[in-house]
mmCIF file of C-alpha atoms in Angstrom:
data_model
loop_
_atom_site.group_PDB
_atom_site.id
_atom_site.type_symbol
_atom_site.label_atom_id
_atom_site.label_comp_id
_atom_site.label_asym_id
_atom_site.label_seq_id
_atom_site.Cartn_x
_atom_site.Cartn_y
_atom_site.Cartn_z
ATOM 1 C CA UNK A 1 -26.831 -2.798 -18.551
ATOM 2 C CA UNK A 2 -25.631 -3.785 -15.145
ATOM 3 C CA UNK A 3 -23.649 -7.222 -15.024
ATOM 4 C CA UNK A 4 -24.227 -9.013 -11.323
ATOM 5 C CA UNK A 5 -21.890 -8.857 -8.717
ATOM 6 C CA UNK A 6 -20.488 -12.917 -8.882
ATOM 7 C CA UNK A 7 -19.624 -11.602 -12.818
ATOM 8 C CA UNK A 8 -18.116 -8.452 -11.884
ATOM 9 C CA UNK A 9 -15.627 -10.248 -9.144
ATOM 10 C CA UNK A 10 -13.554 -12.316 -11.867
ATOM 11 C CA UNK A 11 -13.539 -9.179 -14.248
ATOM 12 C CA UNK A 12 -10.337 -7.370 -14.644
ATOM 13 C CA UNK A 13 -9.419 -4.323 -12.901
ATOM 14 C CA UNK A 14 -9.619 -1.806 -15.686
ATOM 15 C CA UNK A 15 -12.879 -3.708 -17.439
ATOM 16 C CA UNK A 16 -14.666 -2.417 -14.089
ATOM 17 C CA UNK A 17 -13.322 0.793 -14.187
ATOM 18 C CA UNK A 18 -14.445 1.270 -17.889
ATOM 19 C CA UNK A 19 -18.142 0.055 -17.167
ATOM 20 C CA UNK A 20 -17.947 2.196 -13.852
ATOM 21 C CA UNK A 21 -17.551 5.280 -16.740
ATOM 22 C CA UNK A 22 -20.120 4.281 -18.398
ATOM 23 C CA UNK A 23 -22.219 4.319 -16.070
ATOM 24 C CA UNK A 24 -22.578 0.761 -13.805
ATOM 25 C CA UNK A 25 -22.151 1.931 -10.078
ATOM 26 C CA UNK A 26 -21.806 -1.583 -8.670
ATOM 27 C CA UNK A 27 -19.224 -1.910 -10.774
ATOM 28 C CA UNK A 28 -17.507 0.722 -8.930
ATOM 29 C CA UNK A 29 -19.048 -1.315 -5.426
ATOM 30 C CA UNK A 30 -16.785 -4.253 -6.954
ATOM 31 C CA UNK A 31 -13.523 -1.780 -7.419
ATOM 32 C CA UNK A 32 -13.497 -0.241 -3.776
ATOM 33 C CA UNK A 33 -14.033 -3.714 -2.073
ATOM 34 C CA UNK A 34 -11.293 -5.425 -4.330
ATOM 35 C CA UNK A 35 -8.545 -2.077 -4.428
ATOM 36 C CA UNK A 36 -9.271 -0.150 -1.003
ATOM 37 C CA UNK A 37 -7.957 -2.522 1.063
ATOM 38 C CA UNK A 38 -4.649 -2.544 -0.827
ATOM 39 C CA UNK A 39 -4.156 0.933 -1.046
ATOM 40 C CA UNK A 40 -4.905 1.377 2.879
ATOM 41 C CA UNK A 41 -2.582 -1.509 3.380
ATOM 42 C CA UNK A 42 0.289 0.391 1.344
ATOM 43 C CA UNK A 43 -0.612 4.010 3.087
ATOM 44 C CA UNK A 44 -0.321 2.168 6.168
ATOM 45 C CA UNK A 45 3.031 1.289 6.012
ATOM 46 C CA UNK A 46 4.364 4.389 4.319
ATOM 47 C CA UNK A 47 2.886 6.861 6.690
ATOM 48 C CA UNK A 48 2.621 4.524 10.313
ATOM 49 C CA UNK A 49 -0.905 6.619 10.890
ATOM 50 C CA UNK A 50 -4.658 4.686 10.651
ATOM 51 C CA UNK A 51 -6.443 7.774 10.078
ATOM 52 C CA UNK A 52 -3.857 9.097 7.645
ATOM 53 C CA UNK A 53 -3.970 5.987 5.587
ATOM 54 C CA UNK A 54 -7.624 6.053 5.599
ATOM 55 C CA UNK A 55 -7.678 9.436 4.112
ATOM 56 C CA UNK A 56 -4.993 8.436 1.834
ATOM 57 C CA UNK A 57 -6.969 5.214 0.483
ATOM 58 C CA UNK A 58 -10.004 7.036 0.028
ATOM 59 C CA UNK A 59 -8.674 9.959 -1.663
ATOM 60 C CA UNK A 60 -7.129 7.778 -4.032
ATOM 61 C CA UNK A 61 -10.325 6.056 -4.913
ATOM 62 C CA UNK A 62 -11.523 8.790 -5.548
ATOM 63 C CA UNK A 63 -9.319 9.983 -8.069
ATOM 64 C CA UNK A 64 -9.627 7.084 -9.792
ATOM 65 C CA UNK A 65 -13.082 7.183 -9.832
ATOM 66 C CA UNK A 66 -12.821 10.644 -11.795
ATOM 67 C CA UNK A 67 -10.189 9.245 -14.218
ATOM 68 C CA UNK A 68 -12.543 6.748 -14.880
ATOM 69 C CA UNK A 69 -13.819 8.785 -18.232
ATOM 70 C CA UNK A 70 -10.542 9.177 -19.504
ATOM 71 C CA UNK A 71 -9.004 5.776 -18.515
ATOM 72 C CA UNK A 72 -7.263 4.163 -21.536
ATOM 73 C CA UNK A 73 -8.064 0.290 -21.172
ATOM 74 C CA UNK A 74 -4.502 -1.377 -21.802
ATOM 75 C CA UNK A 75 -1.938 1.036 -21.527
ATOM 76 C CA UNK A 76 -1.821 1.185 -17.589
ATOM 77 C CA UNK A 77 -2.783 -1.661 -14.600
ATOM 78 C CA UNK A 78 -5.121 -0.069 -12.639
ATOM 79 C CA UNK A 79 -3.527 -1.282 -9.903
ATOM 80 C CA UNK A 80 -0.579 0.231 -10.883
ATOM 81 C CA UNK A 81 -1.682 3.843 -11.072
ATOM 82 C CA UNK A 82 -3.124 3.672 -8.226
ATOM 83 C CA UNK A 83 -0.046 2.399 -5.946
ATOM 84 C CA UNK A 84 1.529 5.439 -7.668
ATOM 85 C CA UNK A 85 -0.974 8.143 -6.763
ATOM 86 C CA UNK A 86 -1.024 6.640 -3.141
ATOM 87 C CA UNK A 87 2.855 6.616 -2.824
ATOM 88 C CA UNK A 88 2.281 10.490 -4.204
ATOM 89 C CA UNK A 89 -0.152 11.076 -1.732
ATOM 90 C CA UNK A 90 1.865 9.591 1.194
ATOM 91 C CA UNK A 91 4.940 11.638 0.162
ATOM 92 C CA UNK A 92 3.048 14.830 0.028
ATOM 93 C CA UNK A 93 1.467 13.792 3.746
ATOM 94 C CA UNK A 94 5.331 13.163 4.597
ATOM 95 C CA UNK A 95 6.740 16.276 3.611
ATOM 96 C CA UNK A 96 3.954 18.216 5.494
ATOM 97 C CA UNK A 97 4.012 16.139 8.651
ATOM 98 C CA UNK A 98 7.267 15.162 9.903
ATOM 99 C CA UNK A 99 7.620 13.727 13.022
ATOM 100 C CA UNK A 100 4.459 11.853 14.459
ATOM 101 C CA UNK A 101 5.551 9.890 17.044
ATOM 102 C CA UNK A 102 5.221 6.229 16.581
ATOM 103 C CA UNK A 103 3.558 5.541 20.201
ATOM 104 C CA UNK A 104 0.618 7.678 18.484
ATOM 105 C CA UNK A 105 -0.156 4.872 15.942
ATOM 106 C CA UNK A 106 -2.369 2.622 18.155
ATOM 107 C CA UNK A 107 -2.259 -1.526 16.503
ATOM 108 C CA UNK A 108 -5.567 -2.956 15.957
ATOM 109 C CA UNK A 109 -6.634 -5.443 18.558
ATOM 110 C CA UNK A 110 -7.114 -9.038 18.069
ATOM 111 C CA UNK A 111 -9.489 -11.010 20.300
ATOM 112 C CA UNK A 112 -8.028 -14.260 19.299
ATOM 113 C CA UNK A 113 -4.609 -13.504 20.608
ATOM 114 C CA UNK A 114 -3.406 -13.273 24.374
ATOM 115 C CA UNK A 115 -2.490 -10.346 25.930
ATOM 116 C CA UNK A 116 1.418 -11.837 25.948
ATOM 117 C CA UNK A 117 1.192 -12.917 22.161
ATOM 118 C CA UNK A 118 -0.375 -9.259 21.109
ATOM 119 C CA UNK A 119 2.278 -6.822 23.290
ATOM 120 C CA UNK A 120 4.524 -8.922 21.075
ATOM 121 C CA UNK A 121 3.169 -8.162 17.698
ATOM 122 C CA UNK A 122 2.558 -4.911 18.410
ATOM 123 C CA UNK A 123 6.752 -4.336 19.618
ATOM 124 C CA UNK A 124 7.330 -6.506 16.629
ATOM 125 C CA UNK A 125 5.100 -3.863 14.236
ATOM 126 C CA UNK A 126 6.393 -1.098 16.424
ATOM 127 C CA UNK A 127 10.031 -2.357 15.507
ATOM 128 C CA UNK A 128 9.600 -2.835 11.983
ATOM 129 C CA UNK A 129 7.346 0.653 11.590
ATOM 130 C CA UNK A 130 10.176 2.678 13.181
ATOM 131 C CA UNK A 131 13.140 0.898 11.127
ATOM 132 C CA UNK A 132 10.685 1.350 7.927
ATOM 133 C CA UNK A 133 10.190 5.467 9.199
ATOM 134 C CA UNK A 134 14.376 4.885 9.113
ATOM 135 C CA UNK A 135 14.784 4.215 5.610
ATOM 136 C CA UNK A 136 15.108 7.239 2.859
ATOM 137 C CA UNK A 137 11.281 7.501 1.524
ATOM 138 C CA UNK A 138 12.170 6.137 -2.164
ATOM 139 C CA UNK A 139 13.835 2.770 -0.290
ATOM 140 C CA UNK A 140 11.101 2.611 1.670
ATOM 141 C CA UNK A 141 8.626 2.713 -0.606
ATOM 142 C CA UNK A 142 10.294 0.278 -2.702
ATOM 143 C CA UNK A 143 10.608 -1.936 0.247
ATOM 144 C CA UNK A 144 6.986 -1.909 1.043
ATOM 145 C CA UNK A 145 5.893 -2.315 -2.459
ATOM 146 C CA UNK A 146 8.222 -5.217 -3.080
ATOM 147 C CA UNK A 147 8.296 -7.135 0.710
ATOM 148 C CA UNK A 148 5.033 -5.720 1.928
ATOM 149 C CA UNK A 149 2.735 -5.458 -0.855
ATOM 150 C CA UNK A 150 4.166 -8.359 -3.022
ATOM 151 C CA UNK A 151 4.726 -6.630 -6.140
ATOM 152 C CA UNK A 152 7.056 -7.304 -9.113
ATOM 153 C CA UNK A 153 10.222 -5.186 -10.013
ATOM 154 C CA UNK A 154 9.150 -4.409 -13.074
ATOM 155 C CA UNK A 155 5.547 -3.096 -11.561
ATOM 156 C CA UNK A 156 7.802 -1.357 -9.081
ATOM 157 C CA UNK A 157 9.224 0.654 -11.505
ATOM 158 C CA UNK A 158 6.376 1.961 -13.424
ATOM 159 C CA UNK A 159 5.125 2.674 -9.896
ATOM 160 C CA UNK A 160 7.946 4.353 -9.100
ATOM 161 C CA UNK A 161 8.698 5.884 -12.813
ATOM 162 C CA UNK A 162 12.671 4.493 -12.381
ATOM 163 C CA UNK A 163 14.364 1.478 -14.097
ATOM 164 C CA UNK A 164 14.109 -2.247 -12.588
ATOM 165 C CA UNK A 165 17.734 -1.980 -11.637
ATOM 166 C CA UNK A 166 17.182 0.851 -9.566
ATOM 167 C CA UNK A 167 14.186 -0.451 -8.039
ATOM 168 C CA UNK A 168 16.939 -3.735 -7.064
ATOM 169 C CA UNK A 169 19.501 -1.477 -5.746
ATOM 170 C CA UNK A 170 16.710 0.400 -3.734
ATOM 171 C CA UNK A 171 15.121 -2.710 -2.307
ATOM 172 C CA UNK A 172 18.634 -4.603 -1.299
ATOM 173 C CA UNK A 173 20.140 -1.134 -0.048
ATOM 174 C CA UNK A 174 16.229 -0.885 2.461
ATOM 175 C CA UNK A 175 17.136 -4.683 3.319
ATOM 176 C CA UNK A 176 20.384 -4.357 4.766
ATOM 177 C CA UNK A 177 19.454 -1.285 6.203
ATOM 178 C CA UNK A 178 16.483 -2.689 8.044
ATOM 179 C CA UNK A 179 18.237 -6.038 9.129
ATOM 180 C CA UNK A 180 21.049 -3.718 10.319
ATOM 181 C CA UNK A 181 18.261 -1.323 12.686
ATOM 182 C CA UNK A 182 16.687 -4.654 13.775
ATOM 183 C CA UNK A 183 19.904 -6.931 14.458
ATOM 184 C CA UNK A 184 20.195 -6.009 17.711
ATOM 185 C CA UNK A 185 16.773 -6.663 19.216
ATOM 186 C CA UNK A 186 15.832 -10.727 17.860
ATOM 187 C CA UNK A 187 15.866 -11.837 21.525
ATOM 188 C CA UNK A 188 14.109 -8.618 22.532
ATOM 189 C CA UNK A 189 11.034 -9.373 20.107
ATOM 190 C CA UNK A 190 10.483 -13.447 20.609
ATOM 191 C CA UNK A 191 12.753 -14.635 17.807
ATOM 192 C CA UNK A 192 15.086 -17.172 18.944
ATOM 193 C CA UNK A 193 17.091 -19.339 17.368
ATOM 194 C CA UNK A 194 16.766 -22.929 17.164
#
């Protein structure tokens, strides 16, 4: 039996996943609208590349689609695993292709801002994208999972298979070293004091 789409939206993660298995495809409809954009989002900022990240997202949906069968409700977040397998994925992507240039990574454009307002988002995203390509990978993804993503240490660190405190010292070490590759260009990117 199929449950209807308003249902499916306030169901949990792996609930969907579990009727996806057995055999509801909208449930899976209701997983890749809620968990692609998050895993894009994530791929995104590990990797600097659109395309990449797309490729990243939707290979990682669709591994968890095929460990939907075997998915044991309760012992993981969905969510979870699958910041893991995309930080995986990005690292492998990493490895393989070092040094894309960060002027290849064209911003999306927003009509609602002017032409002033959006040169300085994009040297602002520019900015933060090349101090993030700065930081060691594991501080880096820490950082995005914690500052950029939102997450908890302690998801963090299942994410990450280390222990909270390491996730802390990661995180505060990717910090300091971002505020230290950014400190000298505030004025340069519109922030002024006051």
């Amino acid at each position: 039996m199929t449950m209807p789409y308003d249902q499916q939206d306030e169901m949990p993660d792996d609930a969907l996943l579990v009727l996806y298995a057995n055999g509801d495809s909208p449930a899976a409809r209701s997983l890749t609208l809620r968990l692609t954009p998050r895993a894009f989002a994530q791929a995104f900022r590990m990797l600097g590349d659109r395309a990449e990240a797309e490729d990243v997202a939707q290979e990682a949906m669709i591994r968890l689609f095929k460990q939907a069968p075997d998915w044991r409700q309760g012992e993981a977040k969905v969510t979870t695993w699958l910041y893991r397998v995309v930080a995986n994925l990005c690292t492998d992507r990493l490895r393989k292709t070092r040094g894309v240039a960060l002027d290849a990574v064209p911003e999306p454009e927003d009509d609602a801002k002017s032409a002033a307002q959006q040169m300085q988002d994009q040297a602002r995203n520019d900015a933060l994208q090349a101090a993030l390509n700065g930081l060691p990978e594991r501080q880096r993804l820490a950082v995005v999972l914690r500052h950029i993503e939102g997450l908890g240490n302690p998801e963090i660190a299942e994410i990450m298979e280390i222990s909270v405190e390491a996730v802390e010292s990661l995180t505060s070490r990717g910090k300091r070293a971002l505020a230290q590759a950014l400190a000298g260009q505030r004025e340069a990117l519109g922030y002024t004091d006051g």
